Coordinates of C-alpha atoms in Angstrom, one line a residue:
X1 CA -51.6 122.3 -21.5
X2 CA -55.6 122.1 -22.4
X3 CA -55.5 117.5 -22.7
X4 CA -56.5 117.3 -26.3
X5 CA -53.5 119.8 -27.3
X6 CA -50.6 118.0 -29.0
X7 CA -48.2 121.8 -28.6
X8 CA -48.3 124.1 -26.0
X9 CA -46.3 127.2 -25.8
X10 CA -47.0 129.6 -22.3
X11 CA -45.5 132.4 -22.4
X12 CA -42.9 131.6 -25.1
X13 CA -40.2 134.4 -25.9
X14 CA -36.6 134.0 -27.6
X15 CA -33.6 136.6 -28.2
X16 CA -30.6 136.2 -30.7
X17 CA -28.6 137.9 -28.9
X18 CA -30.4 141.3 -28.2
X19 CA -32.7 140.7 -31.0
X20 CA -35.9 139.7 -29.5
X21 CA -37.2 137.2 -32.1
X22 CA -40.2 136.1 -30.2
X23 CA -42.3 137.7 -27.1
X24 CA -44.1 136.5 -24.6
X25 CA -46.3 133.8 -26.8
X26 CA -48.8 131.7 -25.6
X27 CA -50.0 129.2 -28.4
X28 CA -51.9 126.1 -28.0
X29 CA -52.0 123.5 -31.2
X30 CA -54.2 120.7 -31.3
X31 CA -54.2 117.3 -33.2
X32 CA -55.3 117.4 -37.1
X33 CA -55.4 121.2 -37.5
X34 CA -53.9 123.4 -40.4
X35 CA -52.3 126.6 -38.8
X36 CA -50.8 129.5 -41.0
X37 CA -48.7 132.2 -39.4
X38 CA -48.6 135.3 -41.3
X39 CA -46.9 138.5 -41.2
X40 CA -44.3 140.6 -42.6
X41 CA -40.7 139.4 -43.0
X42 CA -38.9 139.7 -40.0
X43 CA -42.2 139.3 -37.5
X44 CA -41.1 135.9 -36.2
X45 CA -42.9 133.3 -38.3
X46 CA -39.9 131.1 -39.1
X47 CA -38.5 130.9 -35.6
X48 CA -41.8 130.2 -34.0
X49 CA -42.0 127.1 -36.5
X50 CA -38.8 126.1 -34.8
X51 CA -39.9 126.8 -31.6
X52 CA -43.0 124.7 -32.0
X53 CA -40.8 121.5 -33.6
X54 CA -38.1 121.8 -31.1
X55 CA -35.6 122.6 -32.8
X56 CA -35.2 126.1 -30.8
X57 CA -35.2 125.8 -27.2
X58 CA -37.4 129.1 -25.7
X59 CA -35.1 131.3 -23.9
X60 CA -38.4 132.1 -21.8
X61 CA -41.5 130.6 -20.9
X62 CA -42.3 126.6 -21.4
X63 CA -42.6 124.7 -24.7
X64 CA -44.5 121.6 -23.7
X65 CA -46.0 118.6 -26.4
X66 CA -47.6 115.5 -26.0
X67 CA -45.5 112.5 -24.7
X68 CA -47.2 109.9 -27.0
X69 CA -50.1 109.6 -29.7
X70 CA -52.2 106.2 -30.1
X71 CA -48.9 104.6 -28.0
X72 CA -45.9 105.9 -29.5
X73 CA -43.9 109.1 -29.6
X74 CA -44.8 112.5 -31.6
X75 CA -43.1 112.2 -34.8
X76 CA -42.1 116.0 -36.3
X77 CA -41.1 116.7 -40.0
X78 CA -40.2 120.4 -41.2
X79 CA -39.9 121.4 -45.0
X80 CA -38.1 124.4 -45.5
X81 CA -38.3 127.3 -47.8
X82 CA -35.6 126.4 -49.8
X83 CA -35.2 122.1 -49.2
X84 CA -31.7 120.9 -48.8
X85 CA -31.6 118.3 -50.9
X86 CA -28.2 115.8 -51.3
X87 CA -26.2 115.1 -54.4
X88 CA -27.4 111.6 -54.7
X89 CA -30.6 110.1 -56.5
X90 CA -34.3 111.0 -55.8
X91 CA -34.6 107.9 -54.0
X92 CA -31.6 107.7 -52.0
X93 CA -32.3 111.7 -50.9
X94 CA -35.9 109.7 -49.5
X95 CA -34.2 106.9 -47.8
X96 CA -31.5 109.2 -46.4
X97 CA -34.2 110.9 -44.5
X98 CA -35.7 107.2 -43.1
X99 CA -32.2 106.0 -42.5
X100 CA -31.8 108.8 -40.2
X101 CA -34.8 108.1 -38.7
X102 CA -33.8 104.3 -38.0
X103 CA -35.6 102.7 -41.1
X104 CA -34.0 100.5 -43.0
X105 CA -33.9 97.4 -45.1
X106 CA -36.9 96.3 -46.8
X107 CA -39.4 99.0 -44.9
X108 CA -37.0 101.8 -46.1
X109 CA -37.5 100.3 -50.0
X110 CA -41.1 100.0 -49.9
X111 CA -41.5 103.4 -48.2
X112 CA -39.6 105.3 -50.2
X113 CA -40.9 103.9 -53.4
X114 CA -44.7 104.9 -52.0
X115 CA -43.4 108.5 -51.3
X116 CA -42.8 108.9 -54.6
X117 CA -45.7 107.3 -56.1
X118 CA -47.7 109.6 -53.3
X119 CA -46.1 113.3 -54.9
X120 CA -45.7 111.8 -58.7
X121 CA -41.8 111.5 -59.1
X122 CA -42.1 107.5 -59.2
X123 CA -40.6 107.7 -62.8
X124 CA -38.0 110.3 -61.4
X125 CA -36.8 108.0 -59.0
X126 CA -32.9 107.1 -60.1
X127 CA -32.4 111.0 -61.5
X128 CA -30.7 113.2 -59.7
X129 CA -32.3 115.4 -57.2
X130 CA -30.9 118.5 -58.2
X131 CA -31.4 117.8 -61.7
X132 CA -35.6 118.2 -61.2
X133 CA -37.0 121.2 -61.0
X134 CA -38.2 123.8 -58.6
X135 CA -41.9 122.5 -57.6
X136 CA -40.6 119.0 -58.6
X137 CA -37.8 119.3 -55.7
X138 CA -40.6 120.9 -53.1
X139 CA -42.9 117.7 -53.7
X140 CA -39.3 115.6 -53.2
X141 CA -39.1 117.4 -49.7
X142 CA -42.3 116.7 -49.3
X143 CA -42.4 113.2 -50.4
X144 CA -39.2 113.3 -47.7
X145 CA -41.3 113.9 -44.7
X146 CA -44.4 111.8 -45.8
X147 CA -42.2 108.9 -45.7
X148 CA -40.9 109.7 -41.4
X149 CA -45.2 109.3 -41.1
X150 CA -45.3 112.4 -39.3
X151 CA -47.7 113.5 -37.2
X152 CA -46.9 117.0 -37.2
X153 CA -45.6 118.6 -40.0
X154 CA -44.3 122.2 -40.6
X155 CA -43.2 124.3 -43.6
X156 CA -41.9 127.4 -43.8
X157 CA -43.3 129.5 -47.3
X158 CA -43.6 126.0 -48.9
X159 CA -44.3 127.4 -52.3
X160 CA -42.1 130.5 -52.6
X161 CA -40.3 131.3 -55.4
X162 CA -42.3 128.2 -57.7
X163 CA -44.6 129.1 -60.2
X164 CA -48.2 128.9 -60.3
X165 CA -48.2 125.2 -61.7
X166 CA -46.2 124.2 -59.5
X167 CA -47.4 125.6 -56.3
X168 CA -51.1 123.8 -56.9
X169 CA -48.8 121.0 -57.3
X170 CA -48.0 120.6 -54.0
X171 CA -50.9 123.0 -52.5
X172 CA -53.0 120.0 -53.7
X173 CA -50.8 117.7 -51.9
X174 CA -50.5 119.8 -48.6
X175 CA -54.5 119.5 -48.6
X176 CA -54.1 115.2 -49.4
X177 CA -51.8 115.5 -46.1
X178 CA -54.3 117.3 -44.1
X179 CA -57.7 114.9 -44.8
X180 CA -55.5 112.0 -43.5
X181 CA -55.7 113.4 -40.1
X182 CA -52.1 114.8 -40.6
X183 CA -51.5 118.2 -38.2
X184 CA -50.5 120.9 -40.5
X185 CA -48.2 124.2 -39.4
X186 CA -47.5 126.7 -42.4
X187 CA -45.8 129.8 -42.3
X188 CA -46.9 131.9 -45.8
X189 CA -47.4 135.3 -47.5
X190 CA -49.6 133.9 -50.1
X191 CA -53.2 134.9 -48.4
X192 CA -55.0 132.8 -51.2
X193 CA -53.1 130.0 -49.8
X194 CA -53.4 130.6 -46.9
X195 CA -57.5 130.9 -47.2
X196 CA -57.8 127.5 -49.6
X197 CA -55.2 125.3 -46.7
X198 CA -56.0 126.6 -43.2
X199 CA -58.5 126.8 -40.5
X200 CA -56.8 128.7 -38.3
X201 CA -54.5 132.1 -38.5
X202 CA -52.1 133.2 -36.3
X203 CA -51.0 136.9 -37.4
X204 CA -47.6 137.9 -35.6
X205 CA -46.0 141.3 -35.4
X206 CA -42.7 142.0 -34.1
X207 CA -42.3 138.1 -32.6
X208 CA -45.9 138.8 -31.0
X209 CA -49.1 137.4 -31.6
X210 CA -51.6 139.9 -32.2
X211 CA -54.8 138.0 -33.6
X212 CA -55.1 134.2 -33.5
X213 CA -58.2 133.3 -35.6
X214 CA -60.3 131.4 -37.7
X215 CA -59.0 131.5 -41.2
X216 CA -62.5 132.2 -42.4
X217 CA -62.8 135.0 -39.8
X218 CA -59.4 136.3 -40.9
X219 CA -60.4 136.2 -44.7
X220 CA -63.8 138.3 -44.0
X221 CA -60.7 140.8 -42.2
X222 CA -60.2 142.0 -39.1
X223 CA -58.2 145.7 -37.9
X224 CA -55.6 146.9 -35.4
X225 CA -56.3 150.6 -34.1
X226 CA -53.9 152.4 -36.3
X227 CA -51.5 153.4 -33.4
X228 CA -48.1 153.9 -34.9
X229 CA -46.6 152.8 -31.1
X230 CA -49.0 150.5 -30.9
X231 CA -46.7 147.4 -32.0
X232 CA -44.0 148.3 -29.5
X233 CA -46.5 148.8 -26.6
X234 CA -47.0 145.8 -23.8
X235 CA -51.0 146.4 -24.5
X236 CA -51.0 145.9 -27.8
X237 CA -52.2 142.2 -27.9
X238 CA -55.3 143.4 -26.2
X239 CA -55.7 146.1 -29.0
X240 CA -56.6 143.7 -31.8
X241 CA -60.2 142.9 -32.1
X242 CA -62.5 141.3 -34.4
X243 CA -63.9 143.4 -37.3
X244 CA -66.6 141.4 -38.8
X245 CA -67.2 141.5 -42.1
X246 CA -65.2 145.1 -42.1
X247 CA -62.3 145.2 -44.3
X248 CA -58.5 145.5 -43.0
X249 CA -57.5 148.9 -41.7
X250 CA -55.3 151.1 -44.1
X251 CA -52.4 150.2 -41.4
X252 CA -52.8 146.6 -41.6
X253 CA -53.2 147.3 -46.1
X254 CA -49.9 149.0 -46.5
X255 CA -47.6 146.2 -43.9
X256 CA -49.4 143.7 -46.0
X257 CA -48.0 145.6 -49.5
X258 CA -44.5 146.5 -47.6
X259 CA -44.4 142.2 -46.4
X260 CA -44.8 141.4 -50.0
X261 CA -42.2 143.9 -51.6
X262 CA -40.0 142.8 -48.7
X263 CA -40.5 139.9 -49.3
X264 CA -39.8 139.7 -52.9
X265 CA -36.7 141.9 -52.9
X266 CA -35.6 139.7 -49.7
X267 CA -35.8 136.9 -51.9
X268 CA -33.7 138.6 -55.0
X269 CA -31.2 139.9 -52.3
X270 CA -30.5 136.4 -50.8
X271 CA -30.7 134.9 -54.6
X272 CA -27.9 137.9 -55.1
X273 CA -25.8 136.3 -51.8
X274 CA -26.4 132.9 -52.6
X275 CA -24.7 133.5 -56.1
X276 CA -21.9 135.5 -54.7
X277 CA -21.0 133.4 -51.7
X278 CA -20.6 130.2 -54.5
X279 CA -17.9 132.3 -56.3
X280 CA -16.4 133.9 -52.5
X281 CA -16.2 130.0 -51.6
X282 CA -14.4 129.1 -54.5
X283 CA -11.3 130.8 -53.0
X284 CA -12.1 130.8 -48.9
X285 CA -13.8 127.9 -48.3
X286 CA -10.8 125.3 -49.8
X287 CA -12.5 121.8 -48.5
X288 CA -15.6 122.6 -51.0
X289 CA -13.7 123.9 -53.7
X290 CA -13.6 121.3 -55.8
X291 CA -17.5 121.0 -55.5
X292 CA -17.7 124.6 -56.4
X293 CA -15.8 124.2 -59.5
X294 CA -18.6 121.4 -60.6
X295 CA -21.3 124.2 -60.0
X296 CA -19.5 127.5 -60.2
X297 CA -20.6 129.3 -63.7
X298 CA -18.7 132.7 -63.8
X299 CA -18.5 135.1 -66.9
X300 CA -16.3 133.6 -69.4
X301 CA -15.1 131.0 -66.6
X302 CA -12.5 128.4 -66.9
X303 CA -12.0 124.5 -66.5
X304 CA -14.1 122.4 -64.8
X305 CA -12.0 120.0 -61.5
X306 CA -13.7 117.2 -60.9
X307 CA -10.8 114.2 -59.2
X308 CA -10.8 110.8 -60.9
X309 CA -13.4 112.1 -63.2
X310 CA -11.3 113.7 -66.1
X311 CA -11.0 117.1 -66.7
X312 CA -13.0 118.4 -69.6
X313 CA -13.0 121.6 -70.7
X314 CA -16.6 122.5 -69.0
X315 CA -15.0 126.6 -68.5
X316 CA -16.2 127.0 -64.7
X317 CA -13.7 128.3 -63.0
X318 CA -10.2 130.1 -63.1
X319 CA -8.5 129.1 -59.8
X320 CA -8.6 126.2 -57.6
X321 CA -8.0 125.5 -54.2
X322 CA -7.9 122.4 -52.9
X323 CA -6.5 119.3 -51.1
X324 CA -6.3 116.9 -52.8
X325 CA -2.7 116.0 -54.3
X326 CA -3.2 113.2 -56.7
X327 CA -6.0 114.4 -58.1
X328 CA -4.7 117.9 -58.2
X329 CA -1.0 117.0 -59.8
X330 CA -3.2 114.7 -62.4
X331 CA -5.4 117.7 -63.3
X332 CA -1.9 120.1 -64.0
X333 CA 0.2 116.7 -65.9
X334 CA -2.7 116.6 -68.2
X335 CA -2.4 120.5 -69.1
X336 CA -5.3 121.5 -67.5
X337 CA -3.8 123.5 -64.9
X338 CA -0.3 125.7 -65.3
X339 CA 1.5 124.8 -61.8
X340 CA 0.4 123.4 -58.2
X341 CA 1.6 125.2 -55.3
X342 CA 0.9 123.9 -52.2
X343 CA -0.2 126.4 -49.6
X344 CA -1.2 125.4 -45.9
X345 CA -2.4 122.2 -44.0
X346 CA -4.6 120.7 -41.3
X347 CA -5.7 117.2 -40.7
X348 CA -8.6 115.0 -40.8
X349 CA -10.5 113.6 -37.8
X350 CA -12.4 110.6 -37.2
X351 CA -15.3 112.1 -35.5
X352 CA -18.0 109.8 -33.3
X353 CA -19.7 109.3 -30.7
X354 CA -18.3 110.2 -27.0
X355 CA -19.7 106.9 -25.6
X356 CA -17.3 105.3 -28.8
X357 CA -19.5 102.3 -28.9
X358 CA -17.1 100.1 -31.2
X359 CA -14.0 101.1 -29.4
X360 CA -12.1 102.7 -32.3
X361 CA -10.2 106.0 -30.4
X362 CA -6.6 106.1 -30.9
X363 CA -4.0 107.0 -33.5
X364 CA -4.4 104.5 -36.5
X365 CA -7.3 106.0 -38.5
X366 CA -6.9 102.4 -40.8
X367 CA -7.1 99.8 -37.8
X368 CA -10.1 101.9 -37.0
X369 CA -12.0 101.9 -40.3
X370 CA -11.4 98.0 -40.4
X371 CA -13.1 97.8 -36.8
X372 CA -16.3 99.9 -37.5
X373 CA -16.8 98.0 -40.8
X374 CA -17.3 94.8 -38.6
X375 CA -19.5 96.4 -36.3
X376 CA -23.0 97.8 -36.5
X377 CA -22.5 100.9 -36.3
X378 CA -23.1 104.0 -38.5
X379 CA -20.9 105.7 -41.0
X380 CA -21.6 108.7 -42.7
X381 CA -20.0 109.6 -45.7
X382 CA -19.5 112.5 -47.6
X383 CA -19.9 110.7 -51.1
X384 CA -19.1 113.8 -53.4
X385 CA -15.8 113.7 -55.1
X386 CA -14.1 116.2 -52.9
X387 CA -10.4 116.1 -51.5
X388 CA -12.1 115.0 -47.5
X389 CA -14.3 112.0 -49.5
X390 CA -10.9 110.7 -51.9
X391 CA -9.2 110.6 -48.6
X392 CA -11.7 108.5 -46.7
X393 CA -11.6 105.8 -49.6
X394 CA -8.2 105.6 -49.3
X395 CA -7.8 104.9 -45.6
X396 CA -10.5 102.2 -46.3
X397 CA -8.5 100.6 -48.9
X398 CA -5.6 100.3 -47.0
X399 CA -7.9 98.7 -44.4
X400 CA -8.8 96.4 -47.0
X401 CA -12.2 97.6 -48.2
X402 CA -12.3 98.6 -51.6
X403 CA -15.8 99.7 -51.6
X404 CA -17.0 100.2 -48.2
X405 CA -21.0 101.2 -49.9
X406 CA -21.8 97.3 -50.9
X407 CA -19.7 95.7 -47.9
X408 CA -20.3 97.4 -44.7
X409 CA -24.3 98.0 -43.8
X410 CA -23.5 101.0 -41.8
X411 CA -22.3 102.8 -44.2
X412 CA -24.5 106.2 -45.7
X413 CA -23.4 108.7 -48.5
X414 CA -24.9 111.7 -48.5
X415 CA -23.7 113.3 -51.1
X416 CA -23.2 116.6 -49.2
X417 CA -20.5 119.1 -47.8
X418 CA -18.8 118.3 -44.8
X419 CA -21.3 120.3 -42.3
X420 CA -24.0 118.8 -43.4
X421 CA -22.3 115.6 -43.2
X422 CA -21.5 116.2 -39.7
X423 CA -25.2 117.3 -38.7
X424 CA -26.6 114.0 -40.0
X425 CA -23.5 112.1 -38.0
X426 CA -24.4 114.0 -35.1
X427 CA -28.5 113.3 -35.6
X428 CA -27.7 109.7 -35.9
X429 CA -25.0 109.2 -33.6
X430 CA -22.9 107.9 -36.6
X431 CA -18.7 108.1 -37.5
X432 CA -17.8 110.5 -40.0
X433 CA -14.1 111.8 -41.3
X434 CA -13.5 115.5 -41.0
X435 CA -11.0 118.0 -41.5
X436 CA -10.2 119.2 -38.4
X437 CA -10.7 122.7 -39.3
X438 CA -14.6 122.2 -40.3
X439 CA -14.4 120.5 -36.8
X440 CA -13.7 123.4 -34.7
X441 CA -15.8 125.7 -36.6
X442 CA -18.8 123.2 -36.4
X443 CA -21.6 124.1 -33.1
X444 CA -24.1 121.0 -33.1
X445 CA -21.5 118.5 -31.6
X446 CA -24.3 117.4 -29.8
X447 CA -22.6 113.7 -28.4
X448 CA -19.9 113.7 -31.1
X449 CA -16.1 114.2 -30.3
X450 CA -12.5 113.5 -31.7
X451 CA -11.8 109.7 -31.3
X452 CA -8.7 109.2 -34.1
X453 CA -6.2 111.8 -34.4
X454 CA -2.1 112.0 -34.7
X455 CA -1.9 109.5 -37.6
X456 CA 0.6 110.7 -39.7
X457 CA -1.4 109.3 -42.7
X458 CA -4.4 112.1 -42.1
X459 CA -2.3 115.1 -42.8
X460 CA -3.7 117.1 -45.1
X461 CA -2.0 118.9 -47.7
X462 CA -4.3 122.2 -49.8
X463 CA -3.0 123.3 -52.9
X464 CA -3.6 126.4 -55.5
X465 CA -3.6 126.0 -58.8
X466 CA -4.1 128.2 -61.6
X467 CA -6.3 127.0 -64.8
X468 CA -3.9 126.9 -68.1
X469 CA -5.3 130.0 -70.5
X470 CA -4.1 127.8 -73.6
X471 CA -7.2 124.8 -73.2
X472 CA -9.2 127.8 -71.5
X473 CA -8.2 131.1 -73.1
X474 CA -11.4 132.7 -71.7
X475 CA -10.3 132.3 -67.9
X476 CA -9.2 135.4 -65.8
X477 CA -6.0 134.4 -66.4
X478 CA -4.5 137.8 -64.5
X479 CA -6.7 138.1 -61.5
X480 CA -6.3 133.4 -60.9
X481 CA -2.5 134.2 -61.1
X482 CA -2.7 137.7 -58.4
X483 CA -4.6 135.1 -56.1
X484 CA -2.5 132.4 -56.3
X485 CA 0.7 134.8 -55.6
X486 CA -0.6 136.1 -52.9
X487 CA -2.0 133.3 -50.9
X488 CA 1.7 131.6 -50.9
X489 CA 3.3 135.4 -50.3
X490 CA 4.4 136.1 -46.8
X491 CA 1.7 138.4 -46.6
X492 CA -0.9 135.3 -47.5
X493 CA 1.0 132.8 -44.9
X494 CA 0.7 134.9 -42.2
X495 CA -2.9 135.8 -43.2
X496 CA -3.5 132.0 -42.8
X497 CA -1.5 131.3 -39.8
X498 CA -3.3 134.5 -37.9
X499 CA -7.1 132.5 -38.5
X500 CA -8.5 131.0 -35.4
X501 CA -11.4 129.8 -33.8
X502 CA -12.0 129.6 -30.1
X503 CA -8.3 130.1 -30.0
X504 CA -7.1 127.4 -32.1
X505 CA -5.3 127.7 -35.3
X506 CA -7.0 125.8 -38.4
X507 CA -4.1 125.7 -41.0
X508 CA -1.2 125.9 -41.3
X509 CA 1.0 128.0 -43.8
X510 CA 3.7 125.7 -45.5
X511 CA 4.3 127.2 -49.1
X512 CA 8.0 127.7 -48.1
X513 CA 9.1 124.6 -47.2
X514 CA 7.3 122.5 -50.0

């Protein structure tokens, strides 16, 4: 690795499988630079970005990166196309991110508060996240990562899908970041962009690079001989040269136009998923479904769940399916619902760290709870209202917590489902409740494992319930009630008791003998 580079990559490739995502790269990124990667969707840009972070191990070739800069470690931030952001404040989604990182306290405060000042959402700062919007969101992401002080920061297509407003918005802030000295990696179709941001392009085809570039250079153009095997051919790297001032080839013209109506109709079709796999999860994915019947707008819709909350008549959804049983036989006694059935169940976990630094494993998820609050450690909590969070406050009121957020210092919301829950507990080396069927579907374990189980008191108990037609008489009324049937039918038992991962059941059917 040439001494003043921060990221090396020699001879970098990586497969999905038998997808070859990236081949044979060899990329060399130096301290204070702005780098865009461009090409068509599908050439490798995103997955190089990971590559180069470290959050993809190369399945060939050497990723190596500089041990330290002025004394410390490399410090990496990625914003990604679409930013995750939790359901808590725009503050807290800042210190969230520097919580993981190990600042807290007083530093954590004044950082966040100068994020915000930095991207303009000072006066923002106690709304919701997900109530701001599009470009406002991108420069809370942004804001996100400024606050870690990284040295390196990457973003894949930081301004798709905003508008033009908004993408000066944080194109002006991207080029802020960059004449502080910060290091800059950008994956992009906007070529305007990439022109007014970078100095340097790296154009990839097929997980290759075939030109690596000034951006200036790249702007004036530059040509591939218009073999059509060309791009599947060993040789091709050594088949891009520099064109001068000579415009880009026809060839390289009509992948541009195909990237860009791939890339918008790419966008529309994962918009079209997106919306579709919030109503699919309404009915398969049980542990969010109370979250989804916040969100969930469907034509005509139903009632609106939301435990300890009321239930007003918000028309979101027709069916529920959940777990959690006071909430759920409050909802149906106040005529919200017409019956609860209950359907299957797991249980819930206390998931931490193997080394178990506070010494909680056993079988009594309460005596547990009471020890972590009087230790150090780190809790993460799902803070969102659903059946896995109303569970988790009550085993810390019957260890005699009432509110575990103003009494025990290791204790986070984040506002989230339960798999991001469990990356961040698995970042952070942190406790977190589960249910165990999330568990044994969920890959980055990393140093987490099962510490409390067997407590009778974490059985966990999913119900159905269909949404009364006479407060909501424009709810699918026919098609709640077919679903509801079936799922508690023998045919929907046994369709439940047949699901497995790695071998091990995840629920279990009990509509008979309730």
């Amino acid at each position: 690795m040439a001494e003043q580079a921060l990221i090396a990559l020699e001879s970098v490739g990586l497969r999905y499988g038998a997808l070859e995502a990236l081949r044979a790269v060899n990329l060399s990124i130096v301290p204070g630079e702005c780098v865009a990667f461009v090409g068509a969707n599908g050439s490798g840009k995103s997955t190089l970005l990971r590559v180069l972070h470290g959050l993809l191990a190369p399945s060939a070739g050497v990723r190596r990166q500089r041990e330290a800069l002025d004394g410390r470690p490399l410090r990496f931030a990625m914003l990604f196309q679409r930013p995750f952001l939790f359901r808590l404040s725009v503050q807290a989604n800042v210190r969230l991110g520097l919580w993981l990182g190990g600042v807290r306290g007083e530093e954590a405060k004044v950082r966040s508060a100068q994020a915000l000042q930095r991207v303009g959402l000072a006066a923002e700062a106690a709304r919701p996240a997900r109530a701001l919007s599009g470009g406002q969101q991108q420069r809370l992401a942004l804001a996100r990562a400024w606050a870690l002080q990284p040295d390196v920061l990457l973003l894949d297509e930081p301004t798709a899908s905003l508008d033009p407003s908004a993408k000066r918005e944080v194109e002006n802030l991207l080029a802020e970041f960059a004449t502080q000295g910060m290091t800059l990696l950008m994956a992009s179709h906007n070529l305007g962009q990439v022109k007014r941001l970078a100095q340097r392009v790296v154009y990839l085809e097929h997980g290759r690079v075939l030109a690596d570039v000034p951006a200036a250079q790249f702007s004036r153009g530059w040509r591939c001989r218009p073999r059509p095997s060309c791009f599947s051919k060993e040789s091709c790297h050594g088949e891009v040269r520099q064109a001068g001032a000579a415009a880009p080839s026809g060839h390289v013209r009509d992948r541009a136009r195909r990237g860009r109506r791939s890339g918008r109709a790419g966008q529309e079709h994962r918009d079209g998923v997106d919306h579709v796999d919030r109503a699919v999860r309404l009915v398969r994915a049980p542990a969010a479904g109370v979250q989804e019947g916040q969100r969930h707008r469907r034509e005509g819709g139903g009632a609106r769940y939301r435990p300890g909350a009321g239930h007003g008549p918000s028309r979101r959804c027709d069916v529920l399916f959940v777990h959690d049983q006071a909430a759920e036989e409050k909802f149906v006694a106040e005529g919200y619902g017409l019956k609860r059935s209950p359907v299957m169940y797991n249980d819930f976990v206390l998931i931490g760290p193997k080394a178990d630094p506070v010494g909680v494993k056993g079988a009594d998820i309460v005596a547990a709870l009471g020890t972590l609050a009087k230790s150090p450690s780190s809790f993460v909590s799902r803070g969102d209202k659903s059946g896995t969070h109303a569970a988790e406050l009550r085993y810390w009121k019957a260890a005699g917590i009432e509110a575990p957020k103003g009494t025990y210092a290791g204790y986070q919301e984040c506002g989230c489902g339960m798999g991001p829950a469990l990356n961040i507990a698995a970042s952070s080396n942190a406790y977190v409740l589960a249910d165990r069927g999330t568990w044994l579907s969920f890959k980055n374990r990393a140093d987490l494992a099962v510490l409390v189980e067997g407590d009778k008191r974490l059985f966990n108990q999913y119900g159905v319930i269909v949404v009364d037609p006479a407060k909501h008489p424009h709810t699918k009324t026919a098609l709640a009630q077919a679903f509801a049937d079936w799922v508690v039918s023998a045919e929907g038992q046994a369709t439940i008791a047949s699901y497995q991962i790695g071998g091990q059941q995840l629920f279990f059917p009990n509509a008979a003998t309730k």
